[in-house]
Amino acid sequence: MKLQKKLLKKFYTRDVHIVAKELLGKYLVRTTGHKYLIGKIVEVEAYDGSVDEAAHTYGGKTKRNEVMFNGGGFLYVYFTYGMHFCSNVVVGKLNEGKAVLLRAVEPLSGIGQMVVNRFGKKDISALELKNLTNGPAKICQAFGIARGDNGKDLTGKEIFILDSPKLSENKIVASTRIGIKKSVDLPWRYYIKNNSFLSRK
DNA sequence: CCACGGATTGGCT
DNA sequence: GCCAATCCGTGGA
C-alpha cells in the first residue's frame, strides 16, 4: 500500500456531502502504542443538524453532542443501545453541528489485533472475518474506539485519516440511511459500489 | 433465507 | 419512562 498524507483541517471544514463522498476509499488509522490499525472507509452517512431531524445536533447543543459543534476535524463518538459505540468525523465550520458517520471499513492492517478486539480470540471463521468491521459499532469495537476517544483531534497522532486518490462518481452509490426513524427519505448514505465489507447492499 | 426480539446504558421529555 | 445513527442469536418457512 502506497503511503499517503494525513488529511488536514481544510479537508474537513467543507460541505458535509462532499466530505462524506471523498472519505470513501480513504484510510482510517488508529495507533495503539507502536501498532497501527488501518481500514479503508467503504460506507458512510452524512448528518446535518441544520436541516436533518435524524442528526443528534438537530435540537441544539447538549453535553452529549457538543463535539459535533466543534468544527471539522474532530472525532465524535457516541454510546447507543446500552452497549455500542459509533464513530463520526465532525465536518464543517464551528457550531454547524454536522458530521459523517463511519459505517463500514475494509480491514487492511492490524487485522489480528482487530480480531482479538472484536471476538476475544485469534482464530475466526470466514463469516466472522466478513463481520469484522462491516457496521458502525463493529468498527469501534475492532479499532478499540470508545467513550474516551470522543473529541479527539483527527489531525493529531492517535487517530487520523490518510489521503487516497478521489474515487470517480460511478463507483459511489447514494441511498437512504440505516437504522433511523426521522428524515428517513434523505439519500445521505454513500458507499463504494460492490465492496464486500458493506454493512448492507 | 428472512423476521423478530433481547441485551443494557444513559440522554432527554 | 421511553427509546435509541446496533448487533447477534433464534426460530420459522
JSON list of C-alpha atoms (C1' of nucleotides) in Angstrom, two decimals:
[
{"chain": "A", "resi": 1, "resn": "MET", "atom": "CA", "xyz": [0.00, 0.00, 0.00]},
{"chain": "A", "resi": 2, "resn": "LYS", "atom": "CA", "xyz": [1.39, 3.34, -1.05]},
{"chain": "A", "resi": 3, "resn": "LEU", "atom": "CA", "xyz": [1.57, 5.62, 1.96]},
{"chain": "A", "resi": 4, "resn": "GLN", "atom": "CA", "xyz": [-0.38, 8.85, 1.62]},
{"chain": "A", "resi": 5, "resn": "LYS", "atom": "CA", "xyz": [-0.53, 12.05, 3.63]},
{"chain": "A", "resi": 6, "resn": "LYS", "atom": "CA", "xyz": [-2.73, 12.67, 6.63]},
{"chain": "A", "resi": 7, "resn": "LEU", "atom": "CA", "xyz": [-5.88, 14.66, 5.87]},
{"chain": "A", "resi": 8, "resn": "LEU", "atom": "CA", "xyz": [-5.67, 18.20, 7.23]},
{"chain": "A", "resi": 9, "resn": "LYS", "atom": "CA", "xyz": [-8.18, 20.58, 8.80]},
{"chain": "A", "resi": 10, "resn": "LYS", "atom": "CA", "xyz": [-9.18, 22.15, 5.48]},
{"chain": "A", "resi": 11, "resn": "PHE", "atom": "CA", "xyz": [-10.39, 18.76, 4.17]},
{"chain": "A", "resi": 12, "resn": "TYR", "atom": "CA", "xyz": [-12.94, 18.51, 6.97]},
{"chain": "A", "resi": 13, "resn": "THR", "atom": "CA", "xyz": [-14.26, 22.08, 7.02]},
{"chain": "A", "resi": 14, "resn": "ARG", "atom": "CA", "xyz": [-16.08, 21.81, 3.67]},
{"chain": "A", "resi": 15, "resn": "ASP", "atom": "CA", "xyz": [-19.64, 20.77, 2.73]},
{"chain": "A", "resi": 16, "resn": "VAL", "atom": "CA", "xyz": [-20.76, 17.65, 4.59]},
{"chain": "A", "resi": 17, "resn": "HIS", "atom": "CA", "xyz": [-21.84, 15.73, 1.46]},
{"chain": "A", "resi": 18, "resn": "ILE", "atom": "CA", "xyz": [-18.64, 16.48, -0.42]},
{"chain": "A", "resi": 19, "resn": "VAL", "atom": "CA", "xyz": [-16.58, 15.36, 2.57]},
{"chain": "A", "resi": 20, "resn": "ALA", "atom": "CA", "xyz": [-18.73, 12.25, 3.05]},
{"chain": "A", "resi": 21, "resn": "LYS", "atom": "CA", "xyz": [-18.20, 11.11, -0.54]},
{"chain": "A", "resi": 22, "resn": "GLU", "atom": "CA", "xyz": [-14.50, 11.99, -0.52]},
{"chain": "A", "resi": 23, "resn": "LEU", "atom": "CA", "xyz": [-13.96, 9.98, 2.67]},
{"chain": "A", "resi": 24, "resn": "LEU", "atom": "CA", "xyz": [-14.79, 6.83, 0.69]},
{"chain": "A", "resi": 25, "resn": "GLY", "atom": "CA", "xyz": [-11.58, 5.00, -0.19]},
{"chain": "A", "resi": 26, "resn": "LYS", "atom": "CA", "xyz": [-9.51, 6.85, 2.42]},
{"chain": "A", "resi": 27, "resn": "TYR", "atom": "CA", "xyz": [-7.70, 5.08, 5.27]},
{"chain": "A", "resi": 28, "resn": "LEU", "atom": "CA", "xyz": [-8.81, 5.24, 8.89]},
{"chain": "A", "resi": 29, "resn": "VAL", "atom": "CA", "xyz": [-5.77, 4.82, 11.15]},
{"chain": "A", "resi": 30, "resn": "ARG", "atom": "CA", "xyz": [-5.61, 4.24, 14.89]},
{"chain": "A", "resi": 31, "resn": "THR", "atom": "CA", "xyz": [-2.30, 3.94, 16.69]},
{"chain": "A", "resi": 32, "resn": "THR", "atom": "CA", "xyz": [-2.04, 1.96, 19.91]},
{"chain": "A", "resi": 33, "resn": "GLY", "atom": "CA", "xyz": [1.47, 2.11, 21.26]},
{"chain": "A", "resi": 34, "resn": "HIS", "atom": "CA", "xyz": [3.64, 1.10, 18.30]},
{"chain": "A", "resi": 35, "resn": "LYS", "atom": "CA", "xyz": [0.88, -0.75, 16.45]},
{"chain": "A", "resi": 36, "resn": "TYR", "atom": "CA", "xyz": [-1.28, 0.54, 13.60]},
{"chain": "A", "resi": 37, "resn": "LEU", "atom": "CA", "xyz": [-4.85, -0.47, 12.89]},
{"chain": "A", "resi": 38, "resn": "ILE", "atom": "CA", "xyz": [-5.84, 0.55, 9.36]},
{"chain": "A", "resi": 39, "resn": "GLY", "atom": "CA", "xyz": [-9.09, 0.18, 7.40]},
{"chain": "A", "resi": 40, "resn": "LYS", "atom": "CA", "xyz": [-10.31, 1.58, 4.10]},
{"chain": "A", "resi": 41, "resn": "ILE", "atom": "CA", "xyz": [-13.53, 3.57, 4.52]},
{"chain": "A", "resi": 42, "resn": "VAL", "atom": "CA", "xyz": [-16.19, 1.99, 2.29]},
{"chain": "A", "resi": 43, "resn": "GLU", "atom": "CA", "xyz": [-19.53, 3.22, 3.71]},
{"chain": "A", "resi": 44, "resn": "VAL", "atom": "CA", "xyz": [-20.58, 6.49, 5.43]},
{"chain": "A", "resi": 45, "resn": "GLU", "atom": "CA", "xyz": [-23.66, 8.57, 6.25]},
{"chain": "A", "resi": 46, "resn": "ALA", "atom": "CA", "xyz": [-23.98, 12.37, 6.35]},
{"chain": "A", "resi": 47, "resn": "TYR", "atom": "CA", "xyz": [-25.78, 14.11, 9.25]},
{"chain": "A", "resi": 48, "resn": "ASP", "atom": "CA", "xyz": [-26.60, 17.83, 9.09]},
{"chain": "A", "resi": 49, "resn": "GLY", "atom": "CA", "xyz": [-28.11, 19.34, 12.24]},
{"chain": "A", "resi": 50, "resn": "SER", "atom": "CA", "xyz": [-29.36, 22.44, 10.41]},
{"chain": "A", "resi": 51, "resn": "VAL", "atom": "CA", "xyz": [-32.00, 20.57, 8.35]},
{"chain": "A", "resi": 52, "resn": "ASP", "atom": "CA", "xyz": [-31.89, 16.91, 9.36]},
{"chain": "A", "resi": 53, "resn": "GLU", "atom": "CA", "xyz": [-34.15, 15.66, 12.14]},
{"chain": "A", "resi": 54, "resn": "ALA", "atom": "CA", "xyz": [-32.13, 12.46, 12.45]},
{"chain": "A", "resi": 55, "resn": "ALA", "atom": "CA", "xyz": [-28.95, 14.35, 13.37]},
{"chain": "A", "resi": 56, "resn": "HIS", "atom": "CA", "xyz": [-28.08, 14.35, 17.06]},
{"chain": "A", "resi": 57, "resn": "THR", "atom": "CA", "xyz": [-27.50, 18.11, 16.80]},
{"chain": "A", "resi": 58, "resn": "TYR", "atom": "CA", "xyz": [-30.92, 18.95, 15.32]},
{"chain": "A", "resi": 59, "resn": "GLY", "atom": "CA", "xyz": [-32.28, 20.12, 18.68]},
{"chain": "A", "resi": 60, "resn": "GLY", "atom": "CA", "xyz": [-29.26, 22.22, 19.63]},
{"chain": "A", "resi": 61, "resn": "LYS", "atom": "CA", "xyz": [-26.19, 21.69, 21.78]},
{"chain": "A", "resi": 62, "resn": "THR", "atom": "CA", "xyz": [-26.21, 19.27, 24.73]},
{"chain": "A", "resi": 63, "resn": "LYS", "atom": "CA", "xyz": [-23.49, 17.62, 26.80]},
{"chain": "A", "resi": 64, "resn": "ARG", "atom": "CA", "xyz": [-23.71, 14.53, 24.61]},
{"chain": "A", "resi": 65, "resn": "ASN", "atom": "CA", "xyz": [-23.43, 16.16, 21.17]},
{"chain": "A", "resi": 66, "resn": "GLU", "atom": "CA", "xyz": [-21.20, 19.15, 21.90]},
{"chain": "A", "resi": 67, "resn": "VAL", "atom": "CA", "xyz": [-18.23, 17.73, 19.98]},
{"chain": "A", "resi": 68, "resn": "MET", "atom": "CA", "xyz": [-20.32, 17.85, 16.78]},
{"chain": "A", "resi": 69, "resn": "PHE", "atom": "CA", "xyz": [-20.32, 21.67, 17.14]},
{"chain": "A", "resi": 70, "resn": "ASN", "atom": "CA", "xyz": [-16.54, 21.93, 17.39]},
{"chain": "A", "resi": 71, "resn": "GLY", "atom": "CA", "xyz": [-15.96, 22.32, 13.64]},
{"chain": "A", "resi": 72, "resn": "GLY", "atom": "CA", "xyz": [-14.36, 19.93, 11.15]},
{"chain": "A", "resi": 73, "resn": "GLY", "atom": "CA", "xyz": [-11.56, 17.54, 12.04]},
{"chain": "A", "resi": 74, "resn": "PHE", "atom": "CA", "xyz": [-12.65, 16.02, 15.34]},
{"chain": "A", "resi": 75, "resn": "LEU", "atom": "CA", "xyz": [-13.89, 12.54, 16.23]},
{"chain": "A", "resi": 76, "resn": "TYR", "atom": "CA", "xyz": [-17.44, 12.36, 17.66]},
{"chain": "A", "resi": 77, "resn": "VAL", "atom": "CA", "xyz": [-18.04, 9.06, 19.47]},
{"chain": "A", "resi": 78, "resn": "TYR", "atom": "CA", "xyz": [-21.47, 8.33, 20.92]},
{"chain": "A", "resi": 79, "resn": "PHE", "atom": "CA", "xyz": [-22.85, 5.49, 23.01]},
{"chain": "A", "resi": 80, "resn": "THR", "atom": "CA", "xyz": [-26.12, 3.83, 21.99]},
{"chain": "A", "resi": 81, "resn": "TYR", "atom": "CA", "xyz": [-28.43, 0.87, 22.68]},
{"chain": "A", "resi": 82, "resn": "GLY", "atom": "CA", "xyz": [-26.82, 0.46, 26.08]},
{"chain": "A", "resi": 83, "resn": "MET", "atom": "CA", "xyz": [-23.85, -1.39, 24.63]},
{"chain": "A", "resi": 84, "resn": "HIS", "atom": "CA", "xyz": [-22.42, 0.09, 21.42]},
{"chain": "A", "resi": 85, "resn": "PHE", "atom": "CA", "xyz": [-20.20, 2.98, 20.34]},
{"chain": "A", "resi": 86, "resn": "CYS", "atom": "CA", "xyz": [-20.28, 4.63, 16.91]},
{"chain": "A", "resi": 87, "resn": "SER", "atom": "CA", "xyz": [-17.69, 6.95, 15.35]},
{"chain": "A", "resi": 88, "resn": "ASN", "atom": "CA", "xyz": [-18.28, 10.11, 13.36]},
{"chain": "A", "resi": 89, "resn": "VAL", "atom": "CA", "xyz": [-15.98, 12.57, 11.64]},
{"chain": "A", "resi": 90, "resn": "VAL", "atom": "CA", "xyz": [-17.06, 16.10, 12.54]},
{"chain": "A", "resi": 91, "resn": "VAL", "atom": "CA", "xyz": [-17.39, 18.25, 9.42]},
{"chain": "A", "resi": 92, "resn": "GLY", "atom": "CA", "xyz": [-17.95, 21.90, 8.52]},
{"chain": "A", "resi": 93, "resn": "LYS", "atom": "CA", "xyz": [-17.46, 25.11, 10.47]},
{"chain": "A", "resi": 94, "resn": "LEU", "atom": "CA", "xyz": [-17.68, 25.93, 14.16]},
{"chain": "A", "resi": 95, "resn": "ASN", "atom": "CA", "xyz": [-21.21, 25.49, 15.60]},
{"chain": "A", "resi": 96, "resn": "GLU", "atom": "CA", "xyz": [-22.70, 23.95, 12.43]},
{"chain": "A", "resi": 97, "resn": "GLY", "atom": "CA", "xyz": [-23.34, 20.55, 14.05]},
{"chain": "A", "resi": 98, "resn": "LYS", "atom": "CA", "xyz": [-22.51, 18.37, 11.04]},
{"chain": "A", "resi": 99, "resn": "ALA", "atom": "CA", "xyz": [-20.76, 15.01, 10.90]},
{"chain": "A", "resi": 100, "resn": "VAL", "atom": "CA", "xyz": [-20.17, 11.88, 8.84]},
{"chain": "A", "resi": 101, "resn": "LEU", "atom": "CA", "xyz": [-20.91, 8.52, 10.48]},
{"chain": "A", "resi": 102, "resn": "LEU", "atom": "CA", "xyz": [-18.35, 5.81, 9.63]},
{"chain": "A", "resi": 103, "resn": "ARG", "atom": "CA", "xyz": [-20.50, 2.76, 8.82]},
{"chain": "A", "resi": 104, "resn": "ALA", "atom": "CA", "xyz": [-18.04, 0.26, 7.37]},
{"chain": "A", "resi": 105, "resn": "VAL", "atom": "CA", "xyz": [-14.34, -0.17, 6.62]},
{"chain": "A", "resi": 106, "resn": "GLU", "atom": "CA", "xyz": [-12.34, -2.84, 4.83]},
{"chain": "A", "resi": 107, "resn": "PRO", "atom": "CA", "xyz": [-9.67, -4.12, 7.24]},
{"chain": "A", "resi": 108, "resn": "LEU", "atom": "CA", "xyz": [-6.15, -3.72, 5.82]},
{"chain": "A", "resi": 109, "resn": "SER", "atom": "CA", "xyz": [-3.57, -3.72, 8.61]},
{"chain": "A", "resi": 110, "resn": "GLY", "atom": "CA", "xyz": [-3.52, -4.88, 12.21]},
{"chain": "A", "resi": 111, "resn": "ILE", "atom": "CA", "xyz": [-6.22, -7.42, 11.40]},
{"chain": "A", "resi": 112, "resn": "GLY", "atom": "CA", "xyz": [-5.01, -9.83, 14.09]},
{"chain": "A", "resi": 113, "resn": "GLN", "atom": "CA", "xyz": [-5.48, -7.18, 16.76]},
{"chain": "A", "resi": 114, "resn": "MET", "atom": "CA", "xyz": [-8.90, -6.23, 15.37]},
{"chain": "A", "resi": 115, "resn": "VAL", "atom": "CA", "xyz": [-9.98, -9.88, 15.56]},
{"chain": "A", "resi": 116, "resn": "VAL", "atom": "CA", "xyz": [-8.98, -10.08, 19.23]},
{"chain": "A", "resi": 117, "resn": "ASN", "atom": "CA", "xyz": [-10.73, -6.77, 19.99]},
{"chain": "A", "resi": 118, "resn": "ARG", "atom": "CA", "xyz": [-13.96, -7.95, 18.31]},
{"chain": "A", "resi": 119, "resn": "PHE", "atom": "CA", "xyz": [-14.14, -11.64, 19.18]},
{"chain": "A", "resi": 120, "resn": "GLY", "atom": "CA", "xyz": [-11.74, -12.15, 22.08]},
{"chain": "A", "resi": 121, "resn": "LYS", "atom": "CA", "xyz": [-9.93, -14.96, 20.27]},
{"chain": "A", "resi": 122, "resn": "LYS", "atom": "CA", "xyz": [-7.36, -15.37, 17.50]},
{"chain": "A", "resi": 123, "resn": "ASP", "atom": "CA", "xyz": [-8.89, -17.95, 15.19]},
{"chain": "A", "resi": 124, "resn": "ILE", "atom": "CA", "xyz": [-12.11, -16.99, 13.47]},
{"chain": "A", "resi": 125, "resn": "SER", "atom": "CA", "xyz": [-14.39, -18.32, 10.75]},
{"chain": "A", "resi": 126, "resn": "ALA", "atom": "CA", "xyz": [-14.80, -16.85, 7.28]},
{"chain": "A", "resi": 127, "resn": "LEU", "atom": "CA", "xyz": [-18.15, -15.43, 8.39]},
{"chain": "A", "resi": 128, "resn": "GLU", "atom": "CA", "xyz": [-16.58, -13.73, 11.40]},
{"chain": "A", "resi": 129, "resn": "LEU", "atom": "CA", "xyz": [-13.90, -12.20, 9.15]},
{"chain": "A", "resi": 130, "resn": "LYS", "atom": "CA", "xyz": [-16.61, -10.79, 6.92]},
{"chain": "A", "resi": 131, "resn": "ASN", "atom": "CA", "xyz": [-18.32, -9.33, 10.00]},
{"chain": "A", "resi": 132, "resn": "LEU", "atom": "CA", "xyz": [-15.13, -7.81, 11.43]},
{"chain": "A", "resi": 133, "resn": "THR", "atom": "CA", "xyz": [-15.73, -4.15, 10.51]},
{"chain": "A", "resi": 134, "resn": "ASN", "atom": "CA", "xyz": [-18.94, -4.02, 8.42]},
{"chain": "A", "resi": 135, "resn": "GLY", "atom": "CA", "xyz": [-21.01, -1.84, 10.77]},
{"chain": "A", "resi": 136, "resn": "PRO", "atom": "CA", "xyz": [-20.54, 1.36, 12.78]},
{"chain": "A", "resi": 137, "resn": "ALA", "atom": "CA", "xyz": [-20.34, -0.31, 16.19]},
{"chain": "A", "resi": 138, "resn": "LYS", "atom": "CA", "xyz": [-18.18, -3.11, 14.78]},
{"chain": "A", "resi": 139, "resn": "ILE", "atom": "CA", "xyz": [-15.61, -0.54, 13.60]},
{"chain": "A", "resi": 140, "resn": "CYS", "atom": "CA", "xyz": [-15.43, 0.91, 17.11]},
{"chain": "A", "resi": 141, "resn": "GLN", "atom": "CA", "xyz": [-15.01, -2.48, 18.71]},
{"chain": "A", "resi": 142, "resn": "ALA", "atom": "CA", "xyz": [-12.36, -3.63, 16.23]},
{"chain": "A", "resi": 143, "resn": "PHE", "atom": "CA", "xyz": [-10.43, -0.34, 16.46]},
{"chain": "A", "resi": 144, "resn": "GLY", "atom": "CA", "xyz": [-10.84, -0.05, 20.24]},
{"chain": "A", "resi": 145, "resn": "ILE", "atom": "CA", "xyz": [-12.66, 3.27, 19.92]},
{"chain": "A", "resi": 146, "resn": "ALA", "atom": "CA", "xyz": [-14.80, 4.16, 22.96]},
{"chain": "A", "resi": 147, "resn": "ARG", "atom": "CA", "xyz": [-16.03, 6.95, 25.20]},
{"chain": "A", "resi": 148, "resn": "GLY", "atom": "CA", "xyz": [-12.56, 8.30, 25.92]},
{"chain": "A", "resi": 149, "resn": "ASP", "atom": "CA", "xyz": [-11.92, 8.92, 22.22]},
{"chain": "A", "resi": 150, "resn": "ASN", "atom": "CA", "xyz": [-14.81, 11.35, 21.88]},
{"chain": "A", "resi": 151, "resn": "GLY", "atom": "CA", "xyz": [-13.50, 14.78, 20.85]},
{"chain": "A", "resi": 152, "resn": "LYS", "atom": "CA", "xyz": [-10.05, 13.63, 19.71]},
{"chain": "A", "resi": 153, "resn": "ASP", "atom": "CA", "xyz": [-8.37, 15.78, 17.06]},
{"chain": "A", "resi": 154, "resn": "LEU", "atom": "CA", "xyz": [-8.12, 13.93, 13.74]},
{"chain": "A", "resi": 155, "resn": "THR", "atom": "CA", "xyz": [-5.07, 15.98, 12.81]},
{"chain": "A", "resi": 156, "resn": "GLY", "atom": "CA", "xyz": [-3.30, 14.50, 15.85]},
{"chain": "A", "resi": 157, "resn": "LYS", "atom": "CA", "xyz": [-1.19, 11.37, 16.16]},
{"chain": "A", "resi": 158, "resn": "GLU", "atom": "CA", "xyz": [-3.55, 8.84, 17.71]},
{"chain": "A", "resi": 159, "resn": "ILE", "atom": "CA", "xyz": [-6.50, 8.65, 15.30]},
{"chain": "A", "resi": 160, "resn": "PHE", "atom": "CA", "xyz": [-6.38, 10.15, 11.82]},
{"chain": "A", "resi": 161, "resn": "ILE", "atom": "CA", "xyz": [-7.26, 9.53, 8.17]},
{"chain": "A", "resi": 162, "resn": "LEU", "atom": "CA", "xyz": [-4.80, 9.11, 5.30]},
{"chain": "A", "resi": 163, "resn": "ASP", "atom": "CA", "xyz": [-5.49, 10.53, 1.87]},
{"chain": "A", "resi": 164, "resn": "SER", "atom": "CA", "xyz": [-6.04, 8.47, -1.27]},
{"chain": "A", "resi": 165, "resn": "PRO", "atom": "CA", "xyz": [-6.98, 9.41, -4.83]},
{"chain": "A", "resi": 166, "resn": "LYS", "atom": "CA", "xyz": [-10.57, 10.64, -5.17]},
{"chain": "A", "resi": 167, "resn": "LEU", "atom": "CA", "xyz": [-12.95, 7.95, -6.42]},
{"chain": "A", "resi": 168, "resn": "SER", "atom": "CA", "xyz": [-14.89, 8.55, -9.64]},
{"chain": "A", "resi": 169, "resn": "GLU", "atom": "CA", "xyz": [-18.61, 9.22, -9.16]},
{"chain": "A", "resi": 170, "resn": "ASN", "atom": "CA", "xyz": [-19.58, 5.98, -10.89]},
{"chain": "A", "resi": 171, "resn": "LYS", "atom": "CA", "xyz": [-18.01, 3.97, -8.06]},
{"chain": "A", "resi": 172, "resn": "ILE", "atom": "CA", "xyz": [-20.16, 5.73, -5.44]},
{"chain": "A", "resi": 173, "resn": "VAL", "atom": "CA", "xyz": [-23.76, 4.82, -4.61]},
{"chain": "A", "resi": 174, "resn": "ALA", "atom": "CA", "xyz": [-26.13, 7.11, -2.67]},
{"chain": "A", "resi": 175, "resn": "SER", "atom": "CA", "xyz": [-29.07, 5.64, -0.78]},
{"chain": "A", "resi": 176, "resn": "THR", "atom": "CA", "xyz": [-31.22, 6.22, 2.31]},
{"chain": "A", "resi": 177, "resn": "ARG", "atom": "CA", "xyz": [-29.69, 5.93, 5.76]},
{"chain": "A", "resi": 178, "resn": "ILE", "atom": "CA", "xyz": [-29.96, 2.90, 8.03]},
{"chain": "A", "resi": 179, "resn": "GLY", "atom": "CA", "xyz": [-31.49, 2.50, 11.48]},
{"chain": "A", "resi": 180, "resn": "ILE", "atom": "CA", "xyz": [-33.16, 5.92, 11.82]},
{"chain": "A", "resi": 181, "resn": "LYS", "atom": "CA", "xyz": [-36.82, 6.86, 12.30]},
{"chain": "A", "resi": 182, "resn": "LYS", "atom": "CA", "xyz": [-36.72, 10.53, 11.25]},
{"chain": "A", "resi": 183, "resn": "SER", "atom": "CA", "xyz": [-35.78, 12.09, 7.89]},
{"chain": "A", "resi": 184, "resn": "VAL", "atom": "CA", "xyz": [-35.82, 8.55, 6.53]},
{"chain": "A", "resi": 185, "resn": "ASP", "atom": "CA", "xyz": [-36.06, 9.57, 2.85]},
{"chain": "A", "resi": 186, "resn": "LEU", "atom": "CA", "xyz": [-32.90, 11.67, 2.59]},
{"chain": "A", "resi": 187, "resn": "PRO", "atom": "CA", "xyz": [-30.39, 9.81, 0.32]},
{"chain": "A", "resi": 188, "resn": "TRP", "atom": "CA", "xyz": [-27.42, 10.62, 2.53]},
{"chain": "A", "resi": 189, "resn": "ARG", "atom": "CA", "xyz": [-25.79, 7.20, 2.83]},
{"chain": "A", "resi": 190, "resn": "TYR", "atom": "CA", "xyz": [-22.82, 6.82, 0.49]},
{"chain": "A", "resi": 191, "resn": "TYR", "atom": "CA", "xyz": [-20.88, 3.66, -0.22]},
{"chain": "A", "resi": 192, "resn": "ILE", "atom": "CA", "xyz": [-18.39, 2.13, -2.64]},
{"chain": "A", "resi": 193, "resn": "LYS", "atom": "CA", "xyz": [-20.23, 0.02, -5.21]},
{"chain": "A", "resi": 194, "resn": "ASN", "atom": "CA", "xyz": [-19.71, -3.75, -4.92]},
{"chain": "A", "resi": 195, "resn": "ASN", "atom": "CA", "xyz": [-17.33, -3.59, -1.97]},
{"chain": "A", "resi": 196, "resn": "SER", "atom": "CA", "xyz": [-17.55, -6.80, 0.08]},
{"chain": "A", "resi": 197, "resn": "PHE", "atom": "CA", "xyz": [-17.31, -5.10, 3.50]},
{"chain": "A", "resi": 198, "resn": "LEU", "atom": "CA", "xyz": [-20.52, -3.04, 3.28]},
{"chain": "A", "resi": 199, "resn": "SER", "atom": "CA", "xyz": [-22.97, -3.28, 6.17]},
{"chain": "A", "resi": 200, "resn": "ARG", "atom": "CA", "xyz": [-25.73, -3.74, 3.55]},
{"chain": "A", "resi": 201, "resn": "LYS", "atom": "CA", "xyz": [-26.12, -3.62, -0.22]},
{"chain": "B", "resi": 1, "resn": "DC", "atom": "C1'", "xyz": [-33.33, -17.06, 3.53]},
{"chain": "B", "resi": 2, "resn": "DC", "atom": "C1'", "xyz": [-35.86, -13.60, 6.39]},
{"chain": "B", "resi": 3, "resn": "DA", "atom": "C1'", "xyz": [-38.12, -11.62, 10.59]},
{"chain": "B", "resi": 4, "resn": "DC", "atom": "C1'", "xyz": [-38.09, -10.76, 15.21]},
{"chain": "B", "resi": 5, "resn": "DG", "atom": "C1'", "xyz": [-36.62, -9.52, 19.71]},
{"chain": "B", "resi": 6, "resn": "DG", "atom": "C1'", "xyz": [-33.31, -9.28, 23.71]},
{"chain": "B", "resi": 7, "resn": "DA", "atom": "C1'", "xyz": [-29.29, -7.01, 25.58]},
{"chain": "B", "resi": 8, "resn": "DT", "atom": "C1'", "xyz": [-28.35, -2.86, 28.55]},
{"chain": "B", "resi": 9, "resn": "DT", "atom": "C1'", "xyz": [-26.98, 2.33, 29.49]},
{"chain": "B", "resi": 10, "resn": "DG", "atom": "C1'", "xyz": [-27.89, 6.96, 29.58]},
{"chain": "B", "resi": 11, "resn": "DG", "atom": "C1'", "xyz": [-29.95, 11.14, 27.48]},
{"chain": "B", "resi": 12, "resn": "DC", "atom": "C1'", "xyz": [-33.86, 13.68, 27.18]},
{"chain": "B", "resi": 13, "resn": "DT", "atom": "C1'", "xyz": [-39.04, 14.60, 27.92]},
{"chain": "C", "resi": 1, "resn": "DG", "atom": "C1'", "xyz": [-40.48, 6.42, 31.45]},
{"chain": "C", "resi": 2, "resn": "DC", "atom": "C1'", "xyz": [-39.28, 5.92, 26.78]},
{"chain": "C", "resi": 3, "resn": "DC", "atom": "C1'", "xyz": [-36.40, 4.64, 23.33]},
{"chain": "C", "resi": 4, "resn": "DA", "atom": "C1'", "xyz": [-32.00, 4.94, 20.52]},
{"chain": "C", "resi": 5, "resn": "DA", "atom": "C1'", "xyz": [-27.34, 6.66, 13.80]},
{"chain": "C", "resi": 6, "resn": "DT", "atom": "C1'", "xyz": [-26.75, -1.66, 16.64]},
{"chain": "C", "resi": 7, "resn": "DC", "atom": "C1'", "xyz": [-25.61, -6.44, 16.80]},
{"chain": "C", "resi": 8, "resn": "DC", "atom": "C1'", "xyz": [-26.44, -11.15, 17.16]},
{"chain": "C", "resi": 9, "resn": "DG", "atom": "C1'", "xyz": [-28.87, -15.30, 18.07]},
{"chain": "C", "resi": 10, "resn": "DT", "atom": "C1'", "xyz": [-33.08, -17.80, 17.47]},
{"chain": "C", "resi": 11, "resn": "DG", "atom": "C1'", "xyz": [-36.90, -19.73, 15.18]},
{"chain": "C", "resi": 12, "resn": "DG", "atom": "C1'", "xyz": [-39.83, -20.47, 11.32]},
{"chain": "C", "resi": 13, "resn": "DA", "atom": "C1'", "xyz": [-40.51, -21.11, 6.09]}
]
